GROMACS .gro file of C-alpha atoms in nm:
model
  342
    1MET     CA    1   5.923   0.748   5.211
    2TYR     CA    2   6.193   0.811   5.462
    3VAL     CA    3   6.075   0.862   5.821
    4ALA     CA    4   6.301   1.014   6.066
    5SER     CA    5   6.316   0.897   6.432
    6GLY     CA    6   6.125   1.091   6.703
    7ASP     CA    7   6.452   1.242   6.820
    8GLU     CA    8   6.521   1.385   6.478
    9ARG     CA    9   6.210   1.584   6.439
   10GLY     CA   10   6.034   1.838   6.651
   11THR     CA   11   5.713   1.791   6.837
   12THR     CA   12   5.508   2.011   6.607
   13GLU     CA   13   5.620   1.825   6.296
   14ARG     CA   14   5.555   1.490   6.458
   15VAL     CA   15   5.206   1.596   6.568
   16LEU     CA   16   5.124   1.713   6.213
   17MET     CA   17   5.244   1.380   6.086
   18LEU     CA   18   5.013   1.209   6.333
   19LEU     CA   19   4.718   1.423   6.218
   20GLY     CA   20   4.799   1.335   5.850
   21LEU     CA   21   4.783   0.967   5.940
   22LEU     CA   22   4.459   0.989   6.122
   23GLN     CA   23   4.306   1.160   5.826
   24GLN     CA   24   4.414   0.883   5.586
   25ARG     CA   25   4.247   0.584   5.767
   26GLN     CA   26   3.951   0.534   5.986
   27VAL     CA   27   4.118   0.348   6.272
   28TRP     CA   28   4.488   0.304   6.372
   29THR     CA   29   4.623   0.102   6.663
   30GLY     CA   30   4.869   0.260   6.895
   31PRO     CA   31   5.157   0.028   6.792
   32GLU     CA   32   5.077   0.102   6.428
   33LEU     CA   33   5.108   0.479   6.480
   34ALA     CA   34   5.414   0.435   6.689
   35ASP     CA   35   5.589   0.240   6.417
   36ARG     CA   36   5.498   0.488   6.142
   37LEU     CA   37   5.622   0.779   6.354
   38GLY     CA   38   5.921   0.610   6.489
   39VAL     CA   39   5.828   0.679   6.855
   40THR     CA   40   5.694   0.481   7.149
   41PRO     CA   41   5.327   0.427   7.217
   42ARG     CA   42   5.355   0.651   7.520
   43THR     CA   43   5.469   0.933   7.288
   44VAL     CA   44   5.172   0.859   7.062
   45ARG     CA   45   4.931   0.899   7.352
   46ARG     CA   46   5.090   1.237   7.445
   47ASP     CA   47   5.060   1.361   7.084
   48VAL     CA   48   4.705   1.248   7.072
   49GLU     CA   49   4.637   1.465   7.376
   50ARG     CA   50   4.807   1.755   7.201
   51LEU     CA   51   4.569   1.712   6.912
   52ARG     CA   52   4.274   1.715   7.137
   53ALA     CA   53   4.387   2.035   7.300
   54LEU     CA   54   4.396   2.191   6.952
   55GLY     CA   55   4.034   2.094   6.895
   56TYR     CA   56   4.071   1.768   6.697
   57PRO     CA   57   3.828   1.501   6.830
   58VAL     CA   58   4.045   1.197   6.852
   59HIS     CA   59   3.855   0.897   6.990
   60ALA     CA   60   4.028   0.594   7.146
   61SER     CA   61   3.859   0.244   7.188
   62GLN     CA   62   3.991  -0.073   7.342
   63GLY     CA   63   3.954  -0.442   7.238
   64VAL     CA   64   3.950  -0.609   6.891
   65GLY     CA   65   3.917  -0.355   6.613
   66GLY     CA   66   3.988  -0.074   6.858
   67GLY     CA   67   4.240   0.209   6.830
   68TYR     CA   68   4.258   0.573   6.753
   69GLN     CA   69   3.992   0.738   6.528
   70LEU     CA   70   3.956   1.100   6.416
   71GLY     CA   71   3.589   1.182   6.457
   72PRO     CA   72   3.353   1.469   6.367
   73GLY     CA   73   3.365   1.765   6.612
   74GLN     CA   74   3.156   2.063   6.701
   75ASP     CA   75   3.381   2.295   6.522
   76LEU     CA   76   3.574   2.236   6.198
   77PRO     CA   77   3.950   2.223   6.275
   78PRO     CA   78   4.227   2.289   6.014
   79LEU     CA   79   4.281   2.014   5.753
   80LEU     CA   80   4.619   1.875   5.666
   81LEU     CA   81   4.659   1.808   5.290
   82ASP     CA   82   4.949   1.659   5.106
   83ASP     CA   83   5.051   1.796   4.761
   84HIS     CA   84   4.820   1.569   4.558
   85GLU     CA   85   4.516   1.649   4.788
   86ALA     CA   86   4.595   2.030   4.773
   87ILE     CA   87   4.605   2.024   4.392
   88ALA     CA   88   4.278   1.827   4.359
   89THR     CA   89   4.102   2.060   4.612
   90ALA     CA   90   4.226   2.370   4.438
   91VAL     CA   91   4.118   2.256   4.093
   92SER     CA   92   3.779   2.144   4.221
   93LEU     CA   93   3.726   2.488   4.392
   94LEU     CA   94   3.837   2.668   4.079
   95ALA     CA   95   3.579   2.468   3.877
   96GLY     CA   96   3.310   2.564   4.128
   97ALA     CA   97   3.406   2.922   4.142
   98GLY     CA   98   3.407   2.946   3.763
   99GLY     CA   99   3.042   2.842   3.756
  100ALA     CA  100   3.090   2.473   3.669
  101VAL     CA  101   2.901   2.370   3.983
  102ALA     CA  102   2.568   2.541   4.033
  103GLY     CA  103   2.507   2.714   4.361
  104VAL     CA  104   2.847   2.687   4.513
  105GLY     CA  105   3.039   2.960   4.336
  106ASP     CA  106   3.053   3.204   4.620
  107ALA     CA  107   3.142   2.947   4.885
  108ALA     CA  108   3.412   2.794   4.654
  109LEU     CA  109   3.574   3.128   4.598
  110ARG     CA  110   3.590   3.194   4.966
  111ALA     CA  111   3.749   2.857   5.035
  112LEU     CA  112   3.988   2.914   4.750
  113THR     CA  113   4.112   3.238   4.887
  114LYS     CA  114   4.193   3.065   5.212
  115LEU     CA  115   4.379   2.785   5.041
  116ASP     CA  116   4.559   3.050   4.830
  117ARG     CA  117   4.719   3.175   5.147
  118VAL     CA  118   4.901   2.853   5.222
  119LEU     CA  119   4.942   2.694   4.883
  120PRO     CA  120   5.312   2.646   4.809
  121THR     CA  121   5.451   2.818   4.500
  122ARG     CA  122   5.573   2.498   4.361
  123LEU     CA  123   5.206   2.372   4.324
  124ARG     CA  124   5.064   2.676   4.159
  125HIS     CA  125   5.189   2.575   3.812
  126GLU     CA  126   5.029   2.235   3.844
  127VAL     CA  127   4.702   2.385   3.958
  128ARG     CA  128   4.712   2.633   3.664
  129ALA     CA  129   4.778   2.363   3.419
  130LEU     CA  130   4.508   2.124   3.544
  131THR     CA  131   4.254   2.418   3.558
  132GLY     CA  132   4.295   2.452   3.185
  133SER     CA  133   4.146   2.096   3.146
  134VAL     CA  134   3.837   2.171   3.349
  135VAL     CA  135   3.542   2.271   3.135
  136SER     CA  136   3.160   2.303   3.187
  137PHE     CA  137   2.903   2.189   2.934
  138ASP     CA  138   2.648   2.435   3.091
  139GLY     CA  139   2.648   2.696   2.820
  140GLY     CA  140   2.402   2.906   3.018
  141ARG     CA  141   2.679   3.047   3.243
  142THR     CA  142   2.922   3.305   3.132
  143PRO     CA  143   3.284   3.171   3.173
  144VAL     CA  144   3.513   3.373   3.396
  145ASP     CA  145   3.894   3.342   3.427
  146PRO     CA  146   3.942   3.180   3.776
  147GLU     CA  147   4.273   3.358   3.813
  148VAL     CA  148   4.090   3.693   3.769
  149LEU     CA  149   3.839   3.592   4.043
  150MET     CA  150   4.124   3.505   4.261
  151MET     CA  151   4.308   3.836   4.216
  152LEU     CA  152   3.980   4.034   4.285
  153ALA     CA  153   3.904   3.819   4.590
  154ARG     CA  154   4.244   3.877   4.733
  155ALA     CA  155   4.212   4.257   4.662
  156CYS     CA  156   3.872   4.259   4.854
  157ARG     CA  157   4.037   4.059   5.140
  158ASP     CA  158   4.356   4.265   5.155
  159GLU     CA  159   4.176   4.603   5.098
  160VAL     CA  160   4.402   4.721   4.822
  161GLU     CA  161   4.306   4.913   4.497
  162ALA     CA  162   4.239   4.731   4.176
  163GLY     CA  163   4.239   4.838   3.810
  164PHE     CA  164   4.103   4.696   3.489
  165ASP     CA  165   3.987   4.790   3.140
  166TYR     CA  166   3.608   4.804   3.102
  167PRO     CA  167   3.373   4.883   2.815
  168SER     CA  168   3.176   5.207   2.831
  169GLY     CA  169   2.953   5.252   2.535
  170SER     CA  170   3.167   5.230   2.224
  171GLU     CA  171   3.497   5.272   2.418
  172VAL     CA  172   3.709   5.085   2.657
  173ARG     CA  173   3.828   5.280   2.960
  174ARG     CA  174   4.066   5.214   3.255
  175ARG     CA  175   3.888   5.199   3.590
  176ARG     CA  176   4.045   5.253   3.924
  177VAL     CA  177   3.835   5.100   4.212
  178GLU     CA  178   3.833   5.001   4.580
  179PRO     CA  179   3.702   4.649   4.554
  180TYR     CA  180   3.449   4.559   4.826
  181ARG     CA  181   3.269   4.232   4.746
  182LEU     CA  182   3.244   3.968   4.465
  183VAL     CA  183   2.878   3.874   4.397
  184THR     CA  184   2.756   3.571   4.206
  185SER     CA  185   2.417   3.534   4.026
  186ASP     CA  186   2.274   3.228   3.857
  187ARG     CA  187   2.476   3.321   3.545
  188ARG     CA  188   2.760   3.569   3.612
  189TRP     CA  189   3.008   3.714   3.856
  190TYR     CA  190   2.994   4.086   3.950
  191LEU     CA  191   3.229   4.314   4.154
  192LEU     CA  192   3.085   4.578   4.377
  193ALA     CA  193   3.351   4.851   4.411
  194TYR     CA  194   3.388   5.218   4.478
  195ASP     CA  195   3.487   5.384   4.150
  196LEU     CA  196   3.769   5.635   4.243
  197ASP     CA  197   3.729   5.837   3.914
  198ARG     CA  198   3.353   5.863   3.927
  199ALA     CA  199   3.327   5.895   4.314
  200GLY     CA  200   3.052   5.649   4.359
  201TRP     CA  201   2.966   5.281   4.403
  202ARG     CA  202   2.940   5.066   4.091
  203SER     CA  203   2.899   4.706   3.988
  204PHE     CA  204   3.104   4.547   3.721
  205ARG     CA  205   3.070   4.236   3.535
  206VAL     CA  206   3.382   4.024   3.589
  207ASP     CA  207   3.363   3.857   3.232
  208ARG     CA  208   3.387   4.200   3.076
  209MET     CA  209   3.707   4.301   3.251
  210THR     CA  210   4.047   4.292   3.076
  211ASP     CA  211   4.407   4.360   3.192
  212VAL     CA  212   4.299   4.319   3.567
  213SER     CA  213   4.562   4.416   3.817
  214ALA     CA  214   4.577   4.468   4.196
  215ARG     CA  215   4.791   4.744   4.343
  216ALA     CA  216   4.980   4.763   4.667
  217TRP     CA  217   4.794   5.077   4.785
  218ARG     CA  218   4.573   4.996   5.070
  219PHE     CA  219   4.249   5.188   5.142
  220ARG     CA  220   4.029   5.251   5.438
  221PRO     CA  221   3.694   5.069   5.376
  222ARG     CA  222   3.394   5.307   5.330
  223ALA     CA  223   3.032   5.256   5.445
  224ALA     CA  224   2.902   5.034   5.162
  225PRO     CA  225   2.561   4.923   5.049
  226ASP     CA  226   2.453   4.571   5.090
  227ALA     CA  227   2.649   4.406   4.804
  228ALA     CA  228   2.388   4.143   4.690
  229THR     CA  229   2.099   4.392   4.700
  230TYR     CA  230   2.290   4.660   4.517
  231VAL     CA  231   2.405   4.426   4.241
  232GLN     CA  232   2.070   4.255   4.200
  233GLU     CA  233   1.885   4.594   4.168
  234GLY     CA  234   2.148   4.708   3.913
  235VAL     CA  235   2.116   4.392   3.698
  236ALA     CA  236   1.741   4.377   3.720
  237SER     CA  237   1.661   4.742   3.656
  238ARG     CA  238   1.920   5.017   3.659
  239VAL     CA  239   2.102   4.900   3.355
  240TYR     CA  240   1.782   4.936   3.147
  241PRO     CA  241   1.651   5.259   3.003
  242HIS     CA  242   1.299   5.189   3.155
  243GLN     CA  243   1.228   5.081   3.505
  244ALA     CA  244   0.885   4.981   3.654
  245ARG     CA  245   0.736   4.890   3.983
  246PHE     CA  246   0.431   4.672   4.038
  247LEU     CA  247   0.228   4.553   4.326
  248VAL     CA  248   0.157   4.185   4.251
  249HIS     CA  249  -0.115   3.999   4.441
  250ALA     CA  250   0.083   3.698   4.536
  251SER     CA  251   0.341   3.610   4.813
  252ALA     CA  252   0.697   3.713   4.755
  253ASP     CA  253   0.805   3.342   4.778
  254THR     CA  254   0.568   3.253   4.502
  255VAL     CA  255   0.690   3.526   4.270
  256ARG     CA  256   1.053   3.458   4.350
  257ALA     CA  257   1.011   3.100   4.236
  258GLN     CA  258   0.878   3.235   3.907
  259LEU     CA  259   1.141   3.502   3.832
  260PRO     CA  260   1.523   3.460   3.823
  261ALA     CA  261   1.708   3.699   4.045
  262SER     CA  262   1.855   3.869   3.753
  263ALA     CA  263   1.518   3.959   3.604
  264ALA     CA  264   1.355   4.133   3.894
  265VAL     CA  265   1.384   4.246   4.264
  266VAL     CA  266   1.097   4.105   4.471
  267ARG     CA  267   1.009   4.270   4.801
  268GLN     CA  268   0.744   4.126   5.046
  269ARG     CA  269   0.450   4.359   5.104
  270GLY     CA  270   0.226   4.157   5.342
  271SER     CA  271   0.153   3.798   5.345
  272GLU     CA  272  -0.015   3.771   5.006
  273ARG     CA  273   0.131   4.075   4.821
  274CYS     CA  274   0.473   4.183   4.698
  275GLU     CA  275   0.637   4.462   4.517
  276VAL     CA  276   0.828   4.370   4.188
  277LEU     CA  277   1.097   4.616   4.053
  278SER     CA  278   1.220   4.534   3.701
  279GLY     CA  279   1.354   4.696   3.396
  280ALA     CA  280   1.363   4.651   3.018
  281GLU     CA  281   1.446   4.818   2.683
  282ARG     CA  282   1.076   4.898   2.628
  283LEU     CA  283   0.785   4.944   2.864
  284ASP     CA  284   0.565   4.691   2.676
  285ALA     CA  285   0.838   4.418   2.748
  286VAL     CA  286   0.846   4.482   3.118
  287LEU     CA  287   0.461   4.486   3.126
  288MET     CA  288   0.432   4.157   2.952
  289HIS     CA  289   0.688   4.013   3.185
  290VAL     CA  290   0.467   4.075   3.487
  291LEU     CA  291   0.150   3.988   3.303
  292LEU     CA  292   0.278   3.638   3.223
  293LEU     CA  293   0.320   3.565   3.591
  294GLY     CA  294  -0.052   3.491   3.606
  295HIS     CA  295  -0.133   3.710   3.910
  296ASP     CA  296  -0.346   4.015   3.951
  297PHE     CA  297  -0.123   4.326   3.980
  298GLU     CA  298  -0.128   4.708   4.000
  299ILE     CA  299   0.107   4.958   3.837
  300LEU     CA  300   0.298   5.172   4.089
  301ASP     CA  301   0.541   5.347   3.862
  302PRO     CA  302   0.576   5.498   3.599
  303PRO     CA  303   0.241   5.656   3.535
  304GLU     CA  304   0.271   5.624   3.157
  305LEU     CA  305   0.270   5.257   3.200
  306GLY     CA  306  -0.106   5.262   3.250
  307THR     CA  307  -0.150   5.397   2.895
  308ARG     CA  308   0.073   5.119   2.762
  309CYS     CA  309  -0.141   4.867   2.954
  310ARG     CA  310  -0.463   4.986   2.796
  311ALA     CA  311  -0.315   4.988   2.446
  312LEU     CA  312  -0.182   4.632   2.496
  313ALA     CA  313  -0.517   4.513   2.631
  314GLN     CA  314  -0.694   4.658   2.321
  315ARG     CA  315  -0.444   4.475   2.089
  316LEU     CA  316  -0.517   4.141   2.271
  317LEU     CA  317  -0.894   4.199   2.247
  318SER     CA  318  -0.872   4.265   1.879
  319ALA     CA  319  -0.656   3.965   1.817
  320GLY     CA  320  -0.892   3.739   2.015
  321ALA     CA  321  -1.196   3.866   1.815
  322THR     CA  322  -1.048   3.779   1.481
  323ILE     CA  323  -0.902   3.438   1.560
  324SER     CA  324  -0.974   3.173   1.294
  325PRO     CA  325  -1.062   2.808   1.369
  326ALA     CA  326  -0.757   2.581   1.349
  327PRO     CA  327  -0.738   2.322   1.073
  328ASP     CA  328  -0.838   1.967   1.158
  329ILE     CA  329  -0.509   1.771   1.167
  330GLN     CA  330  -0.638   1.467   1.343
  331ASP     CA  331  -0.664   1.251   1.021
  332HIS     CA  332  -0.315   1.347   0.896
  333GLN     CA  333  -0.095   1.042   0.875
  334PRO     CA  334   0.287   1.072   0.862
  335THR     CA  335   0.437   1.001   0.517
  336SER     CA  336   0.791   0.877   0.450
  337GLY     CA  337   0.903   1.241   0.432
  338ASP     CA  338   0.780   1.339   0.782
  339SER     CA  339   1.019   1.370   1.072
  340TRP     CA  340   0.932   1.287   1.429
  341ILE     CA  341   1.126   1.426   1.723
  342CYS     CA  342   1.089   1.255   2.056
   0.00000   0.00000   0.00000
C-alpha cells in the first residue's frame, strides 16, 4: 500500500492512520510508527498527544518490549475500521438484529443504525450480499428482513413518517404511522407507532409488514407510553378476546422465571405476591395457564372466571375418581420390532 510522506497529508489524516495502526497491534515502538507514517519520531509523539486529547488512552513505556499501546479507557472513544472490518461488523450486527443471536437484538440494531450513518455506499452492496448468506438454525424465532428493521430504525431516529401494508382481519390495508420505538421480545420484533388514520398508539409485528417505506415528512414527537410495557401488554393480553387478572401468592421474580414475557405481564404486589395479567382465546385456557404455575392464586377479573374455575375443579375431581390402575409393564422385554430413542 502506498504511504504518502508527512508533508503530503494533513494532520487529521495522519492522526487517523496512527489510530488505525494502534488498533491493529498491541505494542508499537516509536521508530516503527514513524516509519509507517513517513514522519519523524517527534511528530509521532505530537500525534499521540493529539489522540490523548481526543480521549484515546495511549500508553507509553520504556525499555525492552516497550512502546506505544492503546489501552482501555473510562469512556468508549470512536473506533476506526477499514473496509473489511466494517463489512464484518455490519454483517454480524445484522445477524444479531435479525434474531440469530439471543438477547442482543435491540443493542445490535442500535449499533447498526450508528454504523449506517458512516458506512460508505460502496460497501452497502457487499453487506447486503453477505447478509443473504447468514441464517439461524433457531426455528423458534420469527425471521425479519434486516433492511426493514434498518429502515424503521432510521425513521424512529429521524422522526419521519413511515408506511406499510398490514393485515387486518381478512384484508391487507395501508397504514401511515409516526414510528416511535422498535421493541424486541424473545421471538419477534414490534414497532410502537402512532397510527395517523386511527388517531391512536398501536403496536405492529414487523414480520407481518410488507411494502415498507419511510417518507421525508418529519413530525413532532408526541407524549408516548412506555414502549416495552405497551407492547408487552398488547402481546400478552390485548390481542386476545379474553383477558384475566390474578393475584398469585409468589414473588414477581419467581413467576417471571416461569412465564415468557410474551405470555403474561407480571407486576410486583409486595414481597411474596404479584399480579399476573394474561389473555387467551378461551377463559379455561388462561385459567389453566396460571394453575400450572403451582402457586396459590386469587381471581381478580373477570368475575365469570370464578364459575369456570369451579366447573374445571369438578371435572378434575371426576377424572381423579374414575382413574384406572396402570398396566404392569415392568416385565416387558423389547423385541426385535421395538424402537428405543435415547
